[in-house]
Amino acid sequence: MKLILSVIALISFQLVFCDDVERAFAWKNITYENVKEGTYKPEDIIPTGVTHDAKSKKLYFGIPRLHPNIPYTLAELDTTKYNRSEVRSPPLSKFNSQSKEKFTSIYQPVIDDCRRLWVLDVGKVDYHKKDNEYPTKNPEIIAFDLNQPGNPEVHRYELTGDVAQTPLGFGGFAVDVINPKCTKTDETYVYITNFIDNTLIVYDMKNKDAWKFKDDSFKPDLKNTAFTHHGKEHPYTTGIFGIALGDRDKNGHRSAYYLAGSSTKLYNISTASLKEKDTHLKPTLLGERGFKTEAIALAYDPKTKVIFFVESNSRQVSCWNTQMELKPENTGVIYSNAYFVFGTDIMVDTDGILWFMANGHPPIDEPKLEFHKRQIRLMEVPTHRAIRLQPCEMKKNKKV
């Protein structure tokens, strides 16, 4: 009887939080279009980052070269080509661009307010390379214009010196277009986290300069984070990883919200400080989200003023309204599912749709984990529906 009740409770728990969330796509193994079968291992195709262009309805994936023979490290998926009720695991295509440069390894793509697709090519593969299959180079920040046919490359900058010392430590990044008019003279800054040396890199596109900051708030707050799989805990430790930008003030500055992967705390700092190369940072501790709520990615929704966190080990996505005090009782769980294993990325597109992904491959010192279900899962839900009846939903006071 206890077993039956436990199963019923688990099913009910999942239904409560999954009612408004739609599974967009799910893969056990990802395949590529127009790539000869047998030239790569589908089980080695592990996406870590994703972004959605609401205008073209295309998804863009960062697929780092964690293993040999990865055909494309930047891939795309035209969602209009597939009936989701019939095709749950479509193949990915090579990113369509006029750029002739080869990428080495990309973890995350980001679309900015001017509909430019930004990537950070770390310049190194994450395995022991035995040949010259992929070039080893300094990391590069690259942008493509999705408004133009062929998505031409419109910007490229090579990171050098102390900002490029540990490229495999680059985590999330955010692109900040100052008072965007989307002209060639717009000021743009890119904020890049590094979870190995616990630093935050700032790139000034207009002046083609980059610098980095150190702060104690960038360090892991917990000794380690444990990822649980089949009852066994696998520890790992991660510094500053996720970063998201809030609303602009009248001067074009924004709050930069950030977190360490091994922490339940959330900090913010004004981008006004980050844009000053030699300033001393004074970040603000906003609060803690609660026990076992570690995350490596977060996203801000300007319509609802809510930040969403895709959590690393809890198999859930949580939310907090920036107009409230940050404490456990003010956070909500918008999604929880036992098959959502190791959330890696989350974003809100221009239509107000929240997208979040898990890939089932945590950064642990263990052989690749095996799963019986489709562990690479991409979910979507409108933000206003996601927060419904949650503590992060703040309704305006109605007049009596």
mmCIF file of C-alpha atoms in Angstrom:
data_model
loop_
_atom_site.group_PDB
_atom_site.id
_atom_site.type_symbol
_atom_site.label_atom_id
_atom_site.label_comp_id
_atom_site.label_asym_id
_atom_site.label_seq_id
_atom_site.Cartn_x
_atom_site.Cartn_y
_atom_site.Cartn_z
ATOM 1 C CA MET A 1 0.000 0.000 0.000
ATOM 2 C CA LYS A 2 2.818 2.425 0.882
ATOM 3 C CA LEU A 3 4.426 1.778 -2.494
ATOM 4 C CA ILE A 4 1.177 2.499 -4.352
ATOM 5 C CA LEU A 5 0.665 5.723 -2.415
ATOM 6 C CA SER A 6 4.223 6.795 -3.154
ATOM 7 C CA VAL A 7 3.745 6.239 -6.878
ATOM 8 C CA ILE A 8 0.464 8.182 -6.858
ATOM 9 C CA ALA A 9 2.131 11.014 -4.941
ATOM 10 C CA LEU A 10 4.988 11.166 -7.434
ATOM 11 C CA ILE A 11 2.634 11.284 -10.413
ATOM 12 C CA SER A 12 0.513 13.965 -8.754
ATOM 13 C CA PHE A 13 3.614 15.979 -7.910
ATOM 14 C CA GLN A 14 4.746 15.942 -11.530
ATOM 15 C CA LEU A 15 1.311 16.859 -12.871
ATOM 16 C CA VAL A 16 0.980 19.848 -10.575
ATOM 17 C CA PHE A 17 4.114 21.438 -11.961
ATOM 18 C CA CYS A 18 4.018 20.178 -15.554
ATOM 19 C CA ASP A 19 0.478 21.165 -16.523
ATOM 20 C CA ASP A 20 1.392 24.358 -18.422
ATOM 21 C CA VAL A 21 4.842 23.301 -19.610
ATOM 22 C CA GLU A 22 5.125 21.701 -23.040
ATOM 23 C CA ARG A 23 7.905 19.361 -24.031
ATOM 24 C CA ALA A 24 9.170 20.886 -27.255
ATOM 25 C CA PHE A 25 11.686 18.189 -28.161
ATOM 26 C CA ALA A 26 13.514 15.315 -26.468
ATOM 27 C CA TRP A 27 16.416 13.165 -27.594
ATOM 28 C CA LYS A 28 18.185 10.100 -26.350
ATOM 29 C CA ASN A 29 20.835 10.636 -29.036
ATOM 30 C CA ILE A 30 21.015 13.644 -31.350
ATOM 31 C CA THR A 31 21.775 13.176 -35.037
ATOM 32 C CA TYR A 32 22.828 15.651 -37.729
ATOM 33 C CA GLU A 33 21.336 16.259 -41.138
ATOM 34 C CA ASN A 34 23.571 15.821 -44.182
ATOM 35 C CA VAL A 35 26.362 14.116 -42.244
ATOM 36 C CA LYS A 36 27.442 10.639 -43.275
ATOM 37 C CA GLU A 37 26.243 7.978 -40.868
ATOM 38 C CA GLY A 38 29.055 6.366 -38.926
ATOM 39 C CA THR A 39 31.411 9.355 -39.075
ATOM 40 C CA TYR A 40 30.384 10.432 -35.556
ATOM 41 C CA LYS A 41 28.752 8.961 -32.482
ATOM 42 C CA PRO A 42 25.277 10.386 -31.815
ATOM 43 C CA GLU A 43 25.727 9.701 -28.094
ATOM 44 C CA ASP A 44 28.608 12.234 -28.095
ATOM 45 C CA ILE A 45 26.389 15.088 -29.320
ATOM 46 C CA ILE A 46 25.706 16.857 -26.018
ATOM 47 C CA PRO A 47 24.176 20.361 -26.226
ATOM 48 C CA THR A 48 24.960 22.702 -23.344
ATOM 49 C CA GLY A 49 23.320 25.947 -24.471
ATOM 50 C CA VAL A 50 20.241 26.936 -26.463
ATOM 51 C CA THR A 51 18.499 30.080 -27.660
ATOM 52 C CA HIS A 52 15.316 30.667 -29.669
ATOM 53 C CA ASP A 53 14.738 33.279 -32.356
ATOM 54 C CA ALA A 54 11.017 34.048 -32.121
ATOM 55 C CA LYS A 55 10.892 35.667 -35.581
ATOM 56 C CA SER A 56 12.317 32.752 -37.587
ATOM 57 C CA LYS A 57 11.166 30.065 -35.112
ATOM 58 C CA LYS A 58 14.653 28.616 -35.131
ATOM 59 C CA LEU A 59 16.534 27.124 -32.228
ATOM 60 C CA TYR A 60 20.303 27.473 -31.997
ATOM 61 C CA PHE A 61 22.394 25.024 -29.972
ATOM 62 C CA GLY A 62 25.916 25.152 -28.618
ATOM 63 C CA ILE A 63 27.406 21.657 -28.830
ATOM 64 C CA PRO A 64 30.946 21.723 -27.417
ATOM 65 C CA ARG A 65 33.565 19.279 -28.598
ATOM 66 C CA LEU A 66 33.697 17.144 -25.483
ATOM 67 C CA HIS A 67 34.571 14.126 -27.639
ATOM 68 C CA PRO A 68 36.297 13.577 -31.009
ATOM 69 C CA ASN A 69 34.492 13.780 -34.351
ATOM 70 C CA ILE A 70 31.756 16.275 -33.494
ATOM 71 C CA PRO A 71 30.678 17.561 -36.942
ATOM 72 C CA TYR A 72 29.084 20.874 -35.866
ATOM 73 C CA THR A 73 29.664 22.773 -32.641
ATOM 74 C CA LEU A 74 26.993 25.358 -33.564
ATOM 75 C CA ALA A 75 23.753 23.814 -34.810
ATOM 76 C CA GLU A 76 20.248 24.995 -35.628
ATOM 77 C CA LEU A 77 16.755 23.544 -35.782
ATOM 78 C CA ASP A 78 13.939 25.028 -37.837
ATOM 79 C CA THR A 79 10.940 24.187 -35.652
ATOM 80 C CA THR A 80 8.465 24.947 -38.472
ATOM 81 C CA LYS A 81 9.636 21.855 -40.370
ATOM 82 C CA TYR A 82 8.360 19.382 -37.783
ATOM 83 C CA ASN A 83 5.013 18.416 -36.351
ATOM 84 C CA ARG A 84 5.924 18.007 -32.692
ATOM 85 C CA SER A 85 3.212 15.467 -32.030
ATOM 86 C CA GLU A 86 4.814 13.238 -34.675
ATOM 87 C CA VAL A 87 8.528 14.127 -34.492
ATOM 88 C CA ARG A 88 9.925 14.473 -30.988
ATOM 89 C CA SER A 89 13.617 13.975 -31.821
ATOM 90 C CA PRO A 90 14.414 15.776 -35.086
ATOM 91 C CA PRO A 91 17.970 15.936 -36.474
ATOM 92 C CA LEU A 92 19.932 19.181 -36.164
ATOM 93 C CA SER A 93 21.468 21.135 -39.031
ATOM 94 C CA LYS A 94 24.702 23.055 -39.398
ATOM 95 C CA PHE A 95 24.316 26.728 -38.543
ATOM 96 C CA ASN A 96 23.593 28.579 -41.785
ATOM 97 C CA SER A 97 26.076 31.426 -42.166
ATOM 98 C CA GLN A 98 28.254 32.997 -44.809
ATOM 99 C CA SER A 99 31.218 32.880 -42.426
ATOM 100 C CA LYS A 100 34.030 30.664 -43.733
ATOM 101 C CA GLU A 101 35.892 30.505 -40.435
ATOM 102 C CA LYS A 102 35.871 27.178 -38.611
ATOM 103 C CA PHE A 103 34.653 26.986 -35.029
ATOM 104 C CA THR A 104 36.605 24.977 -32.480
ATOM 105 C CA SER A 105 34.137 24.567 -29.598
ATOM 106 C CA ILE A 106 31.022 26.532 -28.629
ATOM 107 C CA TYR A 107 29.045 26.062 -25.426
ATOM 108 C CA GLN A 108 26.331 28.714 -25.614
ATOM 109 C CA PRO A 109 24.609 30.959 -28.185
ATOM 110 C CA VAL A 110 22.852 34.220 -27.207
ATOM 111 C CA ILE A 111 20.554 36.500 -29.246
ATOM 112 C CA ASP A 112 20.698 40.216 -28.408
ATOM 113 C CA ASP A 113 18.154 43.036 -28.731
ATOM 114 C CA CYS A 114 19.263 43.707 -32.320
ATOM 115 C CA ARG A 115 18.687 40.083 -33.336
ATOM 116 C CA ARG A 116 22.368 39.315 -33.558
ATOM 117 C CA LEU A 117 23.431 35.784 -32.654
ATOM 118 C CA TRP A 118 26.496 35.816 -30.406
ATOM 119 C CA VAL A 119 28.753 32.870 -29.634
ATOM 120 C CA LEU A 120 31.962 32.448 -27.696
ATOM 121 C CA ASP A 121 34.330 30.009 -29.358
ATOM 122 C CA VAL A 122 36.580 28.851 -26.501
ATOM 123 C CA GLY A 123 39.294 27.790 -28.973
ATOM 124 C CA LYS A 124 40.030 24.431 -27.311
ATOM 125 C CA VAL A 125 38.459 20.998 -27.298
ATOM 126 C CA ASP A 126 37.664 19.384 -23.961
ATOM 127 C CA TYR A 127 39.436 16.080 -24.559
ATOM 128 C CA HIS A 128 42.977 14.902 -25.275
ATOM 129 C CA LYS A 129 43.410 15.799 -28.925
ATOM 130 C CA LYS A 130 45.628 13.478 -30.955
ATOM 131 C CA ASP A 131 45.528 15.315 -34.275
ATOM 132 C CA ASN A 132 44.824 18.680 -35.869
ATOM 133 C CA GLU A 133 41.168 17.958 -36.535
ATOM 134 C CA TYR A 134 40.106 21.242 -34.926
ATOM 135 C CA PRO A 135 42.268 24.362 -34.614
ATOM 136 C CA THR A 136 43.522 25.393 -31.178
ATOM 137 C CA LYS A 137 43.419 29.166 -30.890
ATOM 138 C CA ASN A 138 42.638 32.026 -28.554
ATOM 139 C CA PRO A 139 38.953 32.309 -27.626
ATOM 140 C CA GLU A 140 36.869 34.536 -29.894
ATOM 141 C CA ILE A 141 33.616 36.457 -29.467
ATOM 142 C CA ILE A 142 31.619 36.288 -32.705
ATOM 143 C CA ALA A 143 28.312 37.838 -33.807
ATOM 144 C CA PHE A 144 26.031 37.059 -36.765
ATOM 145 C CA ASP A 145 23.167 39.177 -38.082
ATOM 146 C CA LEU A 146 19.971 37.117 -38.193
ATOM 147 C CA ASN A 147 18.171 39.968 -39.975
ATOM 148 C CA GLN A 148 20.173 39.492 -43.158
ATOM 149 C CA PRO A 149 19.970 36.595 -45.622
ATOM 150 C CA GLY A 150 22.652 34.038 -44.911
ATOM 151 C CA ASN A 151 23.207 35.303 -41.354
ATOM 152 C CA PRO A 152 26.508 37.043 -42.176
ATOM 153 C CA GLU A 153 29.232 37.418 -39.577
ATOM 154 C CA VAL A 154 29.255 41.052 -38.440
ATOM 155 C CA HIS A 155 31.747 41.042 -35.590
ATOM 156 C CA ARG A 156 34.680 39.017 -34.285
ATOM 157 C CA TYR A 157 37.061 39.732 -31.431
ATOM 158 C CA GLU A 158 39.949 37.631 -30.168
ATOM 159 C CA LEU A 159 40.436 37.449 -26.414
ATOM 160 C CA THR A 160 44.086 37.532 -25.383
ATOM 161 C CA GLY A 161 46.208 37.906 -22.262
ATOM 162 C CA ASP A 162 44.816 37.353 -18.773
ATOM 163 C CA VAL A 163 41.163 37.274 -19.935
ATOM 164 C CA ALA A 164 41.943 34.205 -22.062
ATOM 165 C CA GLN A 165 43.923 32.144 -19.552
ATOM 166 C CA THR A 166 41.283 29.505 -18.726
ATOM 167 C CA PRO A 167 38.906 29.331 -21.709
ATOM 168 C CA LEU A 168 37.390 26.001 -20.638
ATOM 169 C CA GLY A 169 36.105 27.839 -17.564
ATOM 170 C CA PHE A 170 33.823 30.161 -19.526
ATOM 171 C CA GLY A 171 30.242 29.690 -18.359
ATOM 172 C CA GLY A 172 27.241 31.781 -19.321
ATOM 173 C CA PHE A 173 27.373 35.197 -20.930
ATOM 174 C CA ALA A 174 25.000 38.108 -21.514
ATOM 175 C CA VAL A 175 24.949 40.754 -24.255
ATOM 176 C CA ASP A 176 24.061 44.323 -23.317
ATOM 177 C CA VAL A 177 23.113 46.720 -26.128
ATOM 178 C CA ILE A 178 23.025 50.236 -24.667
ATOM 179 C CA ASN A 179 19.854 52.136 -25.670
ATOM 180 C CA PRO A 180 19.511 49.936 -28.759
ATOM 181 C CA LYS A 181 18.809 51.586 -32.092
ATOM 182 C CA CYS A 182 20.524 48.686 -33.812
ATOM 183 C CA THR A 183 22.992 50.702 -35.836
ATOM 184 C CA LYS A 184 26.688 50.078 -36.341
ATOM 185 C CA THR A 185 27.475 52.788 -33.805
ATOM 186 C CA ASP A 186 25.502 51.206 -30.943
ATOM 187 C CA GLU A 187 27.447 50.561 -27.767
ATOM 188 C CA THR A 188 27.466 46.890 -26.859
ATOM 189 C CA TYR A 189 29.023 45.079 -23.911
ATOM 190 C CA VAL A 190 29.384 41.341 -23.358
ATOM 191 C CA TYR A 191 29.631 39.965 -19.801
ATOM 192 C CA ILE A 192 31.252 36.523 -19.562
ATOM 193 C CA THR A 193 31.553 34.376 -16.437
ATOM 194 C CA ASN A 194 34.465 32.073 -15.699
ATOM 195 C CA PHE A 195 33.705 29.367 -13.151
ATOM 196 C CA ILE A 196 37.276 28.041 -12.895
ATOM 197 C CA ASP A 197 39.162 31.210 -11.932
ATOM 198 C CA ASN A 198 36.015 32.871 -10.481
ATOM 199 C CA THR A 199 36.139 36.005 -12.614
ATOM 200 C CA LEU A 200 33.791 38.109 -14.709
ATOM 201 C CA ILE A 201 35.050 39.304 -18.102
ATOM 202 C CA VAL A 202 33.694 42.438 -19.768
ATOM 203 C CA TYR A 203 34.070 43.069 -23.504
ATOM 204 C CA ASP A 204 33.530 46.576 -24.879
ATOM 205 C CA MET A 205 32.608 46.157 -28.548
ATOM 206 C CA LYS A 206 32.870 49.841 -29.476
ATOM 207 C CA ASN A 207 36.415 50.220 -28.165
ATOM 208 C CA LYS A 208 37.440 46.615 -28.853
ATOM 209 C CA ASP A 209 38.780 46.081 -25.362
ATOM 210 C CA ALA A 210 38.280 43.431 -22.682
ATOM 211 C CA TRP A 211 39.027 43.260 -18.967
ATOM 212 C CA LYS A 212 38.108 41.105 -16.002
ATOM 213 C CA PHE A 213 36.999 41.493 -12.410
ATOM 214 C CA LYS A 214 37.536 39.368 -9.322
ATOM 215 C CA ASP A 215 35.273 39.365 -6.286
ATOM 216 C CA ASP A 216 34.576 37.012 -3.395
ATOM 217 C CA SER A 217 30.953 36.753 -4.530
ATOM 218 C CA PHE A 218 32.168 34.974 -7.676
ATOM 219 C CA LYS A 219 33.558 32.065 -5.650
ATOM 220 C CA PRO A 220 31.688 28.851 -4.766
ATOM 221 C CA ASP A 221 29.730 29.381 -1.572
ATOM 222 C CA LEU A 222 29.445 25.660 -0.868
ATOM 223 C CA LYS A 223 32.380 23.282 -0.529
ATOM 224 C CA ASN A 224 30.881 21.239 -3.305
ATOM 225 C CA THR A 225 27.635 20.525 -5.076
ATOM 226 C CA ALA A 226 26.425 16.936 -5.309
ATOM 227 C CA PHE A 227 24.723 15.554 -8.385
ATOM 228 C CA THR A 228 22.625 12.507 -7.494
ATOM 229 C CA HIS A 229 22.193 9.655 -9.955
ATOM 230 C CA HIS A 230 20.762 6.225 -9.071
ATOM 231 C CA GLY A 231 21.180 7.006 -5.403
ATOM 232 C CA LYS A 232 24.862 7.916 -5.628
ATOM 233 C CA GLU A 233 26.153 11.437 -5.033
ATOM 234 C CA HIS A 234 28.790 12.786 -7.428
ATOM 235 C CA PRO A 235 30.451 15.945 -6.041
ATOM 236 C CA TYR A 236 31.670 18.884 -8.134
ATOM 237 C CA THR A 237 32.549 22.489 -7.350
ATOM 238 C CA THR A 238 31.698 25.432 -9.596
ATOM 239 C CA GLY A 239 32.217 29.178 -9.257
ATOM 240 C CA ILE A 240 30.327 32.008 -10.990
ATOM 241 C CA PHE A 241 28.380 30.556 -13.901
ATOM 242 C CA GLY A 242 24.985 32.083 -14.752
ATOM 243 C CA ILE A 243 24.373 35.766 -15.511
ATOM 244 C CA ALA A 244 21.224 37.627 -16.625
ATOM 245 C CA LEU A 245 20.418 41.303 -17.201
ATOM 246 C CA GLY A 246 17.452 43.169 -15.742
ATOM 247 C CA ASP A 247 15.648 46.306 -16.934
ATOM 248 C CA ARG A 248 17.443 49.411 -18.185
ATOM 249 C CA ASP A 249 17.404 52.675 -16.275
ATOM 250 C CA LYS A 250 17.238 56.076 -17.996
ATOM 251 C CA ASN A 251 21.010 56.007 -18.513
ATOM 252 C CA GLY A 252 20.992 52.604 -20.160
ATOM 253 C CA HIS A 253 22.434 50.747 -17.178
ATOM 254 C CA ARG A 254 20.982 47.463 -15.945
ATOM 255 C CA SER A 255 21.189 45.108 -12.995
ATOM 256 C CA ALA A 256 23.415 42.139 -13.715
ATOM 257 C CA TYR A 257 22.141 39.158 -11.703
ATOM 258 C CA TYR A 258 24.608 36.328 -11.213
ATOM 259 C CA LEU A 259 25.168 33.126 -9.261
ATOM 260 C CA ALA A 260 27.841 30.544 -8.623
ATOM 261 C CA GLY A 261 27.099 26.958 -9.577
ATOM 262 C CA SER A 262 27.954 25.752 -6.077
ATOM 263 C CA SER A 263 25.778 28.221 -4.189
ATOM 264 C CA THR A 264 22.160 28.990 -3.392
ATOM 265 C CA LYS A 265 22.827 32.743 -3.160
ATOM 266 C CA LEU A 266 22.002 35.383 -5.763
ATOM 267 C CA TYR A 267 23.879 38.650 -6.283
ATOM 268 C CA ASN A 268 23.443 41.688 -8.467
ATOM 269 C CA ILE A 269 25.525 44.638 -9.531
ATOM 270 C CA SER A 270 24.877 47.613 -11.799
ATOM 271 C CA THR A 271 26.390 47.342 -15.246
ATOM 272 C CA ALA A 272 27.501 50.949 -14.729
ATOM 273 C CA SER A 273 30.289 49.523 -12.556
ATOM 274 C CA LEU A 274 31.154 46.717 -14.951
ATOM 275 C CA LYS A 275 31.677 49.197 -17.796
ATOM 276 C CA GLU A 276 34.390 50.986 -15.795
ATOM 277 C CA LYS A 277 37.592 49.087 -16.420
ATOM 278 C CA ASP A 278 39.447 49.791 -13.182
ATOM 279 C CA THR A 279 36.579 50.214 -10.745
ATOM 280 C CA HIS A 280 36.177 48.341 -7.462
ATOM 281 C CA LEU A 281 33.014 46.258 -7.528
ATOM 282 C CA LYS A 282 30.425 46.494 -4.767
ATOM 283 C CA PRO A 283 27.884 43.757 -5.495
ATOM 284 C CA THR A 284 24.701 43.267 -3.471
ATOM 285 C CA LEU A 285 23.702 39.969 -1.912
ATOM 286 C CA LEU A 286 19.987 39.651 -2.687
ATOM 287 C CA GLY A 287 19.369 36.557 -0.582
ATOM 288 C CA GLU A 288 19.242 32.774 -0.748
ATOM 289 C CA ARG A 289 16.855 30.538 -2.674
ATOM 290 C CA GLY A 290 16.812 27.574 -0.309
ATOM 291 C CA PHE A 291 18.350 24.183 0.394
ATOM 292 C CA LYS A 292 19.584 22.184 -2.613
ATOM 293 C CA THR A 293 18.596 24.886 -5.142
ATOM 294 C CA GLU A 294 22.003 25.214 -6.832
ATOM 295 C CA ALA A 295 21.781 26.325 -10.463
ATOM 296 C CA ILE A 296 24.157 27.175 -13.292
ATOM 297 C CA ALA A 297 21.767 29.226 -15.434
ATOM 298 C CA LEU A 298 19.095 31.883 -14.939
ATOM 299 C CA ALA A 299 16.914 34.106 -17.120
ATOM 300 C CA TYR A 300 15.070 37.390 -16.554
ATOM 301 C CA ASP A 301 11.641 38.140 -18.007
ATOM 302 C CA PRO A 302 11.012 41.887 -18.430
ATOM 303 C CA LYS A 303 7.245 41.421 -18.721
ATOM 304 C CA THR A 304 6.723 39.730 -15.359
ATOM 305 C CA LYS A 305 9.905 41.000 -13.589
ATOM 306 C CA VAL A 306 10.645 37.382 -12.698
ATOM 307 C CA ILE A 307 13.941 35.521 -12.702
ATOM 308 C CA PHE A 308 13.814 31.815 -13.567
ATOM 309 C CA PHE A 309 16.458 29.345 -12.391
ATOM 310 C CA VAL A 310 17.132 25.985 -14.022
ATOM 311 C CA GLU A 311 18.474 23.942 -11.134
ATOM 312 C CA SER A 312 21.342 21.503 -11.464
ATOM 313 C CA ASN A 313 20.356 18.585 -9.253
ATOM 314 C CA SER A 314 16.756 19.084 -8.079
ATOM 315 C CA ARG A 315 15.295 18.346 -11.552
ATOM 316 C CA GLN A 316 13.216 21.494 -11.295
ATOM 317 C CA VAL A 317 12.885 25.078 -12.527
ATOM 318 C CA SER A 318 12.160 27.739 -9.926
ATOM 319 C CA CYS A 319 11.156 31.404 -9.998
ATOM 320 C CA TRP A 320 11.511 34.608 -7.984
ATOM 321 C CA ASN A 321 10.001 38.039 -8.541
ATOM 322 C CA THR A 322 12.641 40.766 -8.398
ATOM 323 C CA GLN A 323 10.143 43.087 -6.685
ATOM 324 C CA MET A 324 10.128 40.805 -3.625
ATOM 325 C CA GLU A 325 12.692 39.917 -0.978
ATOM 326 C CA LEU A 326 14.666 36.862 -1.990
ATOM 327 C CA LYS A 327 14.062 34.059 0.504
ATOM 328 C CA PRO A 328 12.819 30.467 0.147
ATOM 329 C CA GLU A 329 9.167 31.268 0.893
ATOM 330 C CA ASN A 330 9.124 33.841 -1.945
ATOM 331 C CA THR A 331 10.372 31.384 -4.571
ATOM 332 C CA GLY A 332 8.185 28.985 -6.505
ATOM 333 C CA VAL A 333 8.660 25.796 -8.508
ATOM 334 C CA ILE A 334 7.192 26.080 -11.992
ATOM 335 C CA TYR A 335 8.391 22.695 -13.221
ATOM 336 C CA SER A 336 9.619 19.462 -11.694
ATOM 337 C CA ASN A 337 10.128 16.138 -13.387
ATOM 338 C CA ALA A 338 12.221 13.112 -12.496
ATOM 339 C CA TYR A 339 13.388 12.829 -16.114
ATOM 340 C CA PHE A 340 14.639 16.423 -16.305
ATOM 341 C CA VAL A 341 18.262 15.606 -15.470
ATOM 342 C CA PHE A 342 20.882 18.365 -15.064
ATOM 343 C CA GLY A 343 19.445 21.642 -16.320
ATOM 344 C CA THR A 344 22.060 23.557 -18.304
ATOM 345 C CA ASP A 345 20.376 26.554 -19.940
ATOM 346 C CA ILE A 346 17.299 28.762 -19.787
ATOM 347 C CA MET A 347 16.152 31.830 -21.737
ATOM 348 C CA VAL A 348 13.124 34.025 -22.501
ATOM 349 C CA ASP A 349 12.524 34.903 -26.157
ATOM 350 C CA THR A 350 10.971 38.098 -27.523
ATOM 351 C CA ASP A 351 7.502 36.525 -27.545
ATOM 352 C CA GLY A 352 7.683 35.971 -23.792
ATOM 353 C CA ILE A 353 8.231 32.223 -24.073
ATOM 354 C CA LEU A 354 10.464 30.569 -21.494
ATOM 355 C CA TRP A 355 12.721 27.834 -22.881
ATOM 356 C CA PHE A 356 14.819 25.558 -20.686
ATOM 357 C CA MET A 357 16.968 22.522 -21.330
ATOM 358 C CA ALA A 358 18.534 19.570 -19.508
ATOM 359 C CA ASN A 359 21.181 17.363 -21.084
ATOM 360 C CA GLY A 360 21.779 14.607 -18.514
ATOM 361 C CA HIS A 361 25.540 15.161 -18.448
ATOM 362 C CA PRO A 362 26.757 16.864 -15.267
ATOM 363 C CA PRO A 363 30.446 17.899 -14.988
ATOM 364 C CA ILE A 364 31.474 15.044 -12.734
ATOM 365 C CA ASP A 365 34.615 12.907 -12.687
ATOM 366 C CA GLU A 366 32.798 9.760 -13.679
ATOM 367 C CA PRO A 367 32.266 7.834 -16.911
ATOM 368 C CA LYS A 368 29.399 9.150 -19.017
ATOM 369 C CA LEU A 369 26.125 8.372 -17.274
ATOM 370 C CA GLU A 370 23.683 6.030 -18.957
ATOM 371 C CA PHE A 371 19.939 6.647 -19.202
ATOM 372 C CA HIS A 372 16.997 4.612 -20.392
ATOM 373 C CA LYS A 373 14.868 7.647 -21.194
ATOM 374 C CA ARG A 374 15.463 10.614 -23.500
ATOM 375 C CA GLN A 375 17.637 12.682 -21.195
ATOM 376 C CA ILE A 376 18.180 15.685 -23.519
ATOM 377 C CA ARG A 377 14.963 17.620 -23.009
ATOM 378 C CA LEU A 378 13.880 21.042 -24.215
ATOM 379 C CA MET A 379 10.780 22.536 -22.620
ATOM 380 C CA GLU A 380 8.749 25.706 -23.271
ATOM 381 C CA VAL A 381 5.997 27.708 -21.586
ATOM 382 C CA PRO A 382 4.746 31.326 -21.744
ATOM 383 C CA THR A 383 6.175 33.167 -18.753
ATOM 384 C CA HIS A 384 2.808 34.498 -17.591
ATOM 385 C CA ARG A 385 1.455 30.942 -17.471
ATOM 386 C CA ALA A 386 4.573 29.575 -15.843
ATOM 387 C CA ILE A 387 4.226 31.802 -12.769
ATOM 388 C CA ARG A 388 0.467 31.400 -12.372
ATOM 389 C CA LEU A 389 -0.481 30.744 -8.727
ATOM 390 C CA GLN A 390 3.191 30.800 -7.725
ATOM 391 C CA PRO A 391 4.767 33.092 -5.082
ATOM 392 C CA CYS A 392 6.632 34.840 -7.922
ATOM 393 C CA GLU A 393 3.341 36.020 -9.452
ATOM 394 C CA MET A 394 2.539 39.539 -8.250
ATOM 395 C CA LYS A 395 -0.909 40.752 -9.265
ATOM 396 C CA LYS A 396 -1.713 44.438 -9.206
ATOM 397 C CA ASN A 397 -4.020 45.514 -6.416
ATOM 398 C CA LYS A 398 -7.553 45.760 -7.700
ATOM 399 C CA LYS A 399 -9.669 48.804 -6.891
ATOM 400 C CA VAL A 400 -12.615 48.025 -4.639
#
